[in-house]
Coordinates of C-alpha atoms in Angstrom, one line a residue:
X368 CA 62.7 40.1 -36.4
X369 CA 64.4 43.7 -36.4
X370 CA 65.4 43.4 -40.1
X371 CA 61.5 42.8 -40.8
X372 CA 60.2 45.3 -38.5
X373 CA 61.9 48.0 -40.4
X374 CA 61.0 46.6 -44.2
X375 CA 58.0 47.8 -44.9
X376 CA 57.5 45.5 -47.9
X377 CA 58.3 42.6 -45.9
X378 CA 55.5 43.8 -43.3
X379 CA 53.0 44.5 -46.4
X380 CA 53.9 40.8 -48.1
X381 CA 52.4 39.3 -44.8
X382 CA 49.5 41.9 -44.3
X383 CA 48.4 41.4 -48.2
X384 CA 47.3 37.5 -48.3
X385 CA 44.9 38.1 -45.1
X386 CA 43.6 41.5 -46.8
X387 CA 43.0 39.5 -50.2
X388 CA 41.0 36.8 -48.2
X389 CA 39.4 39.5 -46.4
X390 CA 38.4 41.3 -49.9
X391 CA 37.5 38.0 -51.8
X392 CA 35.5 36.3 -49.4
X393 CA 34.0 38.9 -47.1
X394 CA 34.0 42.3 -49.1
X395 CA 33.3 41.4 -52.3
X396 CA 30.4 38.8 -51.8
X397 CA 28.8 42.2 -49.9
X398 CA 29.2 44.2 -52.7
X399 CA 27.1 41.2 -54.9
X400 CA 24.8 40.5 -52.5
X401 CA 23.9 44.0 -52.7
X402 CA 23.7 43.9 -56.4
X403 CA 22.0 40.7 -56.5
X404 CA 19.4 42.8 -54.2
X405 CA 17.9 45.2 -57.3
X406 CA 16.9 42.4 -58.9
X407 CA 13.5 39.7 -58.8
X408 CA 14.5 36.7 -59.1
X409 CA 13.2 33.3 -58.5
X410 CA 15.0 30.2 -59.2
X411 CA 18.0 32.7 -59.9
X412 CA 16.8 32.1 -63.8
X413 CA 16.1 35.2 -65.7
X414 CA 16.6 38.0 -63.3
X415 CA 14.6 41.4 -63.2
X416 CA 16.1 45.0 -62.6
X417 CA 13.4 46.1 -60.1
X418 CA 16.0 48.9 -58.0
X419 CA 14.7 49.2 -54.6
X420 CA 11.7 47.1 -55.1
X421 CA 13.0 44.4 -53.1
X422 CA 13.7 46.9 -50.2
X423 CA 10.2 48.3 -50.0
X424 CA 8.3 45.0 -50.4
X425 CA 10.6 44.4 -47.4
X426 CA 9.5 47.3 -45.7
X427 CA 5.8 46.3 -46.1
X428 CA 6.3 42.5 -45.1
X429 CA 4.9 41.7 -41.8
X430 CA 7.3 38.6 -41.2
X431 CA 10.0 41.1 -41.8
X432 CA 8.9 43.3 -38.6
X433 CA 8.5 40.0 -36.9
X434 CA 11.7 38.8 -37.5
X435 CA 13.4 42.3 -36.4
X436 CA 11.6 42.6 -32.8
X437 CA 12.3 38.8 -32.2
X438 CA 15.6 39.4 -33.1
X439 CA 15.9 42.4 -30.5
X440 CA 14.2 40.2 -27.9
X441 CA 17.3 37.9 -28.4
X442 CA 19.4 40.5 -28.4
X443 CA 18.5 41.5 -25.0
X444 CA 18.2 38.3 -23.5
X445 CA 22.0 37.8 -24.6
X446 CA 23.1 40.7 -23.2
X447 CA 21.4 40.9 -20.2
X448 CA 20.9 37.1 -19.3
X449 CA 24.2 36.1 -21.6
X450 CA 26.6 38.2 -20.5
X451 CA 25.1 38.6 -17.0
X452 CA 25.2 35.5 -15.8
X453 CA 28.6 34.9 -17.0
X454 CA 29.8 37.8 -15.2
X455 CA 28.5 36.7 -12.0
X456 CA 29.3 32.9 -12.2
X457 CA 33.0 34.2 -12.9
X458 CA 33.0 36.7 -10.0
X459 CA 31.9 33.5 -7.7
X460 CA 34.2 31.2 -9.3
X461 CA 36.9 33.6 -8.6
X462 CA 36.1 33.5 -5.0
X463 CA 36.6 29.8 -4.5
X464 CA 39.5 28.4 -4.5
X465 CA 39.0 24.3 -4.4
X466 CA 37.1 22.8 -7.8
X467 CA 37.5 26.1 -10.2
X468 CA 38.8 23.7 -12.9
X469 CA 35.9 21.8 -12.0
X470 CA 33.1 24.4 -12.9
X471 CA 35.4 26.2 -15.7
X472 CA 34.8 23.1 -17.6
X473 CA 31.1 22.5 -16.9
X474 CA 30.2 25.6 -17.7
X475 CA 32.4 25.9 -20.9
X476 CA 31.9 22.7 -22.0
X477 CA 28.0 23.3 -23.9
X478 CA 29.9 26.0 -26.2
X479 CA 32.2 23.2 -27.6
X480 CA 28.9 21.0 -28.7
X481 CA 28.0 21.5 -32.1
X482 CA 24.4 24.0 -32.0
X483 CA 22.7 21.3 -33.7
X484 CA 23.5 18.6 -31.5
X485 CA 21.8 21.0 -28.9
X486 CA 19.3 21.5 -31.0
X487 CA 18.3 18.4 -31.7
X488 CA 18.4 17.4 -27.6
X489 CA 16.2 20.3 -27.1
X490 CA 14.1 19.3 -29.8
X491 CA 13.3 16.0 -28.2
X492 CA 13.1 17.6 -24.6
X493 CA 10.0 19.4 -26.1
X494 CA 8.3 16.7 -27.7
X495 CA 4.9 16.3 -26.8
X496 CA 5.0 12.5 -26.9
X497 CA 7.7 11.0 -25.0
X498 CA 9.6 14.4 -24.6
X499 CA 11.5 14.5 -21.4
X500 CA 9.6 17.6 -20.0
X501 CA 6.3 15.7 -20.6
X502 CA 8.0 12.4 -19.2
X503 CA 8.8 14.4 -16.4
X504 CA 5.4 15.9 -15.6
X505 CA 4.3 12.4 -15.8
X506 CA 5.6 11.5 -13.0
X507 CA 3.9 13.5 -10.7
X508 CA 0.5 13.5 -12.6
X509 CA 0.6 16.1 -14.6
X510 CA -0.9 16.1 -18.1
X511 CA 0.8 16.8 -21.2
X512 CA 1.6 20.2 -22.2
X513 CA 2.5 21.7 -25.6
X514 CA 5.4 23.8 -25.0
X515 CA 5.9 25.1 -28.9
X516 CA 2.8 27.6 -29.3
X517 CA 2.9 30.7 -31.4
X518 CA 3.2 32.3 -27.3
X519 CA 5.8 30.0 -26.0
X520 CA 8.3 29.3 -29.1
X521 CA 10.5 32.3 -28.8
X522 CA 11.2 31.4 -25.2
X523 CA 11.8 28.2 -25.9
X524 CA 14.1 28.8 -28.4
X525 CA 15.9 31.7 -26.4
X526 CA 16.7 29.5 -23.7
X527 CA 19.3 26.8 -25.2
X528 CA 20.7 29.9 -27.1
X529 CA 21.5 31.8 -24.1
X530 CA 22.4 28.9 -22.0
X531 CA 25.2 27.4 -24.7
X532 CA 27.1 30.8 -24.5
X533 CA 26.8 31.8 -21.1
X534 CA 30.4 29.8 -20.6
X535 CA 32.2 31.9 -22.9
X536 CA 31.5 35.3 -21.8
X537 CA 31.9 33.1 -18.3
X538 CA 35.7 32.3 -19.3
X539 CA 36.2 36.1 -20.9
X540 CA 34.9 37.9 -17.5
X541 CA 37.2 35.5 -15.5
X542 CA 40.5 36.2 -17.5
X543 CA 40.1 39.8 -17.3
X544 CA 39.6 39.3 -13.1
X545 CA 42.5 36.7 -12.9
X546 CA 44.7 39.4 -14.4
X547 CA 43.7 42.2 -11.4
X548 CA 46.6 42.1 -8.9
X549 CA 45.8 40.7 -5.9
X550 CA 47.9 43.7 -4.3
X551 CA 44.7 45.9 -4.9
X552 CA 42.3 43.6 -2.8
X553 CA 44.9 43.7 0.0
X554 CA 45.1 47.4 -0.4
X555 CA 41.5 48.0 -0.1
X556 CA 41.1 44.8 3.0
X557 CA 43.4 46.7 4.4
X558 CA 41.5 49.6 4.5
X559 CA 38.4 47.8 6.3
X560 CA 36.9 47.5 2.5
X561 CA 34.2 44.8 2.5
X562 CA 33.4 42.3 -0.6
X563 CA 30.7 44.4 -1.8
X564 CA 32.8 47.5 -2.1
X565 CA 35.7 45.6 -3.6
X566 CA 33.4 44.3 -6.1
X567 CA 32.1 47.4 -7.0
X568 CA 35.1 49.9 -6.6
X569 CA 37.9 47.8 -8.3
X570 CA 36.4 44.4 -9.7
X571 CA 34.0 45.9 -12.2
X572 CA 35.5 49.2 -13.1
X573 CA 38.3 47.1 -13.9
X574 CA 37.0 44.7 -16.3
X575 CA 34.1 46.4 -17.6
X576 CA 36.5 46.7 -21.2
X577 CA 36.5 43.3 -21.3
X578 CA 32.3 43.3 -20.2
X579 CA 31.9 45.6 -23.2
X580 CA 33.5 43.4 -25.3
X581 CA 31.4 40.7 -24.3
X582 CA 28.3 42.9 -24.6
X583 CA 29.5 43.7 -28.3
X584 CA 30.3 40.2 -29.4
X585 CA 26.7 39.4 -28.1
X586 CA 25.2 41.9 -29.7
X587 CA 26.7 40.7 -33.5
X588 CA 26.2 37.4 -32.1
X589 CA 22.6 38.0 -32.2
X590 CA 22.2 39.2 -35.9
X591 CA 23.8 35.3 -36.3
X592 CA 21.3 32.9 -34.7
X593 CA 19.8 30.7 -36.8
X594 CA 20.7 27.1 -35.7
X595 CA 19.0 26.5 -32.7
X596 CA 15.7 28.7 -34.4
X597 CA 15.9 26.4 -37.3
X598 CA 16.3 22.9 -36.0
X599 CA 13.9 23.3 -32.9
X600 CA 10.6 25.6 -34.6
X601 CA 12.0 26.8 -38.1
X602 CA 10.5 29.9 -37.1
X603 CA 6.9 28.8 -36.4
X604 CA 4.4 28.2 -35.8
X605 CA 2.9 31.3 -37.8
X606 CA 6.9 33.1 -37.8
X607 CA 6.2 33.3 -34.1
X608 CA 9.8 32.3 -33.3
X609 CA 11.5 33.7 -36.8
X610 CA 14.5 35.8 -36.9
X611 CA 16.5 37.6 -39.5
X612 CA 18.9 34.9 -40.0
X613 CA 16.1 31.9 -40.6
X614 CA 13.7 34.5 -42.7
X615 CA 16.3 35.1 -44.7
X616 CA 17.4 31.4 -45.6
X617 CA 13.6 30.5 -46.1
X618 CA 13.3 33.4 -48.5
X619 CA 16.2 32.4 -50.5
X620 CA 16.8 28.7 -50.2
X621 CA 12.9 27.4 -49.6
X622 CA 10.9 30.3 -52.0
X623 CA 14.0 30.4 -53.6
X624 CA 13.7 34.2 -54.1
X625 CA 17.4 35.3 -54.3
X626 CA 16.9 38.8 -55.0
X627 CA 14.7 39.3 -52.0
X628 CA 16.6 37.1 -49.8
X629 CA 20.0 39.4 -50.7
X630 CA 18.3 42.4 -49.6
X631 CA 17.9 41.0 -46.1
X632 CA 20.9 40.0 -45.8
X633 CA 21.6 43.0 -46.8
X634 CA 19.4 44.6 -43.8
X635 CA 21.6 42.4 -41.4
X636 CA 24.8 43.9 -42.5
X637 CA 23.3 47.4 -41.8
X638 CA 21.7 46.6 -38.5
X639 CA 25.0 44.9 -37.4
X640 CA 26.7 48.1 -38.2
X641 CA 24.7 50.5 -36.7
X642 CA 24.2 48.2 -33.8
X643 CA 27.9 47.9 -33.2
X644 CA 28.5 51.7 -33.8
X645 CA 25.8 52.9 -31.1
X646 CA 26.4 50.1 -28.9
X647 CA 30.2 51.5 -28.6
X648 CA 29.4 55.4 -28.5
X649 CA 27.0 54.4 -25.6
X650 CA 29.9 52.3 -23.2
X651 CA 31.9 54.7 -24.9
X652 CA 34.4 55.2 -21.6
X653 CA 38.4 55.6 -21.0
X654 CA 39.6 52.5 -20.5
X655 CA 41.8 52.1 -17.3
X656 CA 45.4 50.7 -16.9
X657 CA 47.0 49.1 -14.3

């Protein structure tokens, strides 16, 4: 282990096959899609040079703004109903000490299910014939309702998003307060410090690295939904419900307009960038060890 950690060759040799993967499967198809992106083309046959035509169609394209608010209105829901929840489910979890394994493992166990098994089940629960939300009202007399309108279908499609990863910012958050030594909680009880105040004096200043990291991987997260959108309302009814990811893969594998599509996906690589970049200089803080 010594002999490597001085041989810089033998450190490169192990660095290079990960930055080749890296450069010919992530770098590389950026660099085409963005090339494919000055061009009109449908079917892929016969492509057209058209330089930034595809970006100002885009610009004009009302689906386009759609897609981009929707998206935002994910975006927040993640990070504020996402990553909120999980921090206070582990903040309660970590007060208990009978059945912790018990709820670590209901509330990680929907991110382990494939999205479009989810998808599917949530699919059915909205069904207007025999769906179990309708099934449900039936019971008590109530009629039918149609819960995927152009009003309701972003909701409804926000809600088994949110709700399959609020267990893994759950199991992040409660890491990072596992690792807190319990010495500081006896410090501050000794001091006549109640739960609120150890909550908000060494609890949260102490994990909020790891809460920015779970705001950030939320964020990017967000610029990647596409299954649950997809299988439940394929962004209808009238792109009510459509977001960058599914606008993008109907432009390019239903219209079958590759050039467009590419610049959109193109568009998601910026936004995810410039997301990422102000989201950091805004929790921008100096990170505290202990």
């Amino acid at each position: 282990m010594f002999k490597i950690k001085g041989d810089k060759k033998a450190i490169f040799l192990f660095l290079f096959p990960a930055a080749f993967m890296m450069i010919v499967f992530l770098f590389y198809p950026l660099v085409r899609t963005f090339y494919k992106s000055m061009f009109y083309s449908l079917n892929n046959i016969s492509p057209r040079f058209i330089g930034f035509g595809n970006y100002i169609k885009m610009f004009k394209d009302p689906a386009i703004s759609k897609s981009i608010i929707n998206t935002l209105i994910f975006m927040l829901a993640s990070v504020f109903v996402q990553v909120g929840i999980g921090v206070l489910l582990a903040m309660l979890v970590d007060m208990i000490r009978a059945g912790q394994n018990f709820f670590k493992t209901v509330y990680l166990f929907p991110v382990v299910v494939s999205a479009a098994a989810l998808g599917l089940m949530f699919n059915l629960f909205y069904g207007y014939d025999g769906g179990l939300l309708n099934s449900f009202l039936a019971i008590f007399g109530i009629g039918k309702v149609v819960w995927l309108t152009e009003k309701t279908s972003l909701l409804m499609v926000i809600i088994p998003t949110v709700w399959q990863y609020v267990g893994f910012y759950f199991v992040i958050i409660l890491t990072a307060i596992t690792k807190i030594p319990t010495t500081f909680y006896e410090a501050a009880h000794l001091e006549g410090a109640n739960a609120y105040h150890r909550i908000t004096k060494i609890t949260l200043p102490l994990i909020f690295g790891d809460i920015k990291v779970s705001i950030m991987l939320a964020i990017t997260g967000t610029l990647k939904v596409f299954d649950f959108v997809w299988i439940i309302t394929q962004g209808g009814p009238f792109d009510s419900s459509q977001v960058l990811g599914t606008y993008m893969y109907d432009i390019t594998f239903q219209r079958r307009l590759f050039g467009y599509g590419s610049s959109i996906a193109v568009l998601i690589v910026v936004l995810g960038f410039a997301l990422t970049f102000f989201t950091n200089k805004f929790l921008k803080s100096e990170d505290i060890t202990y």
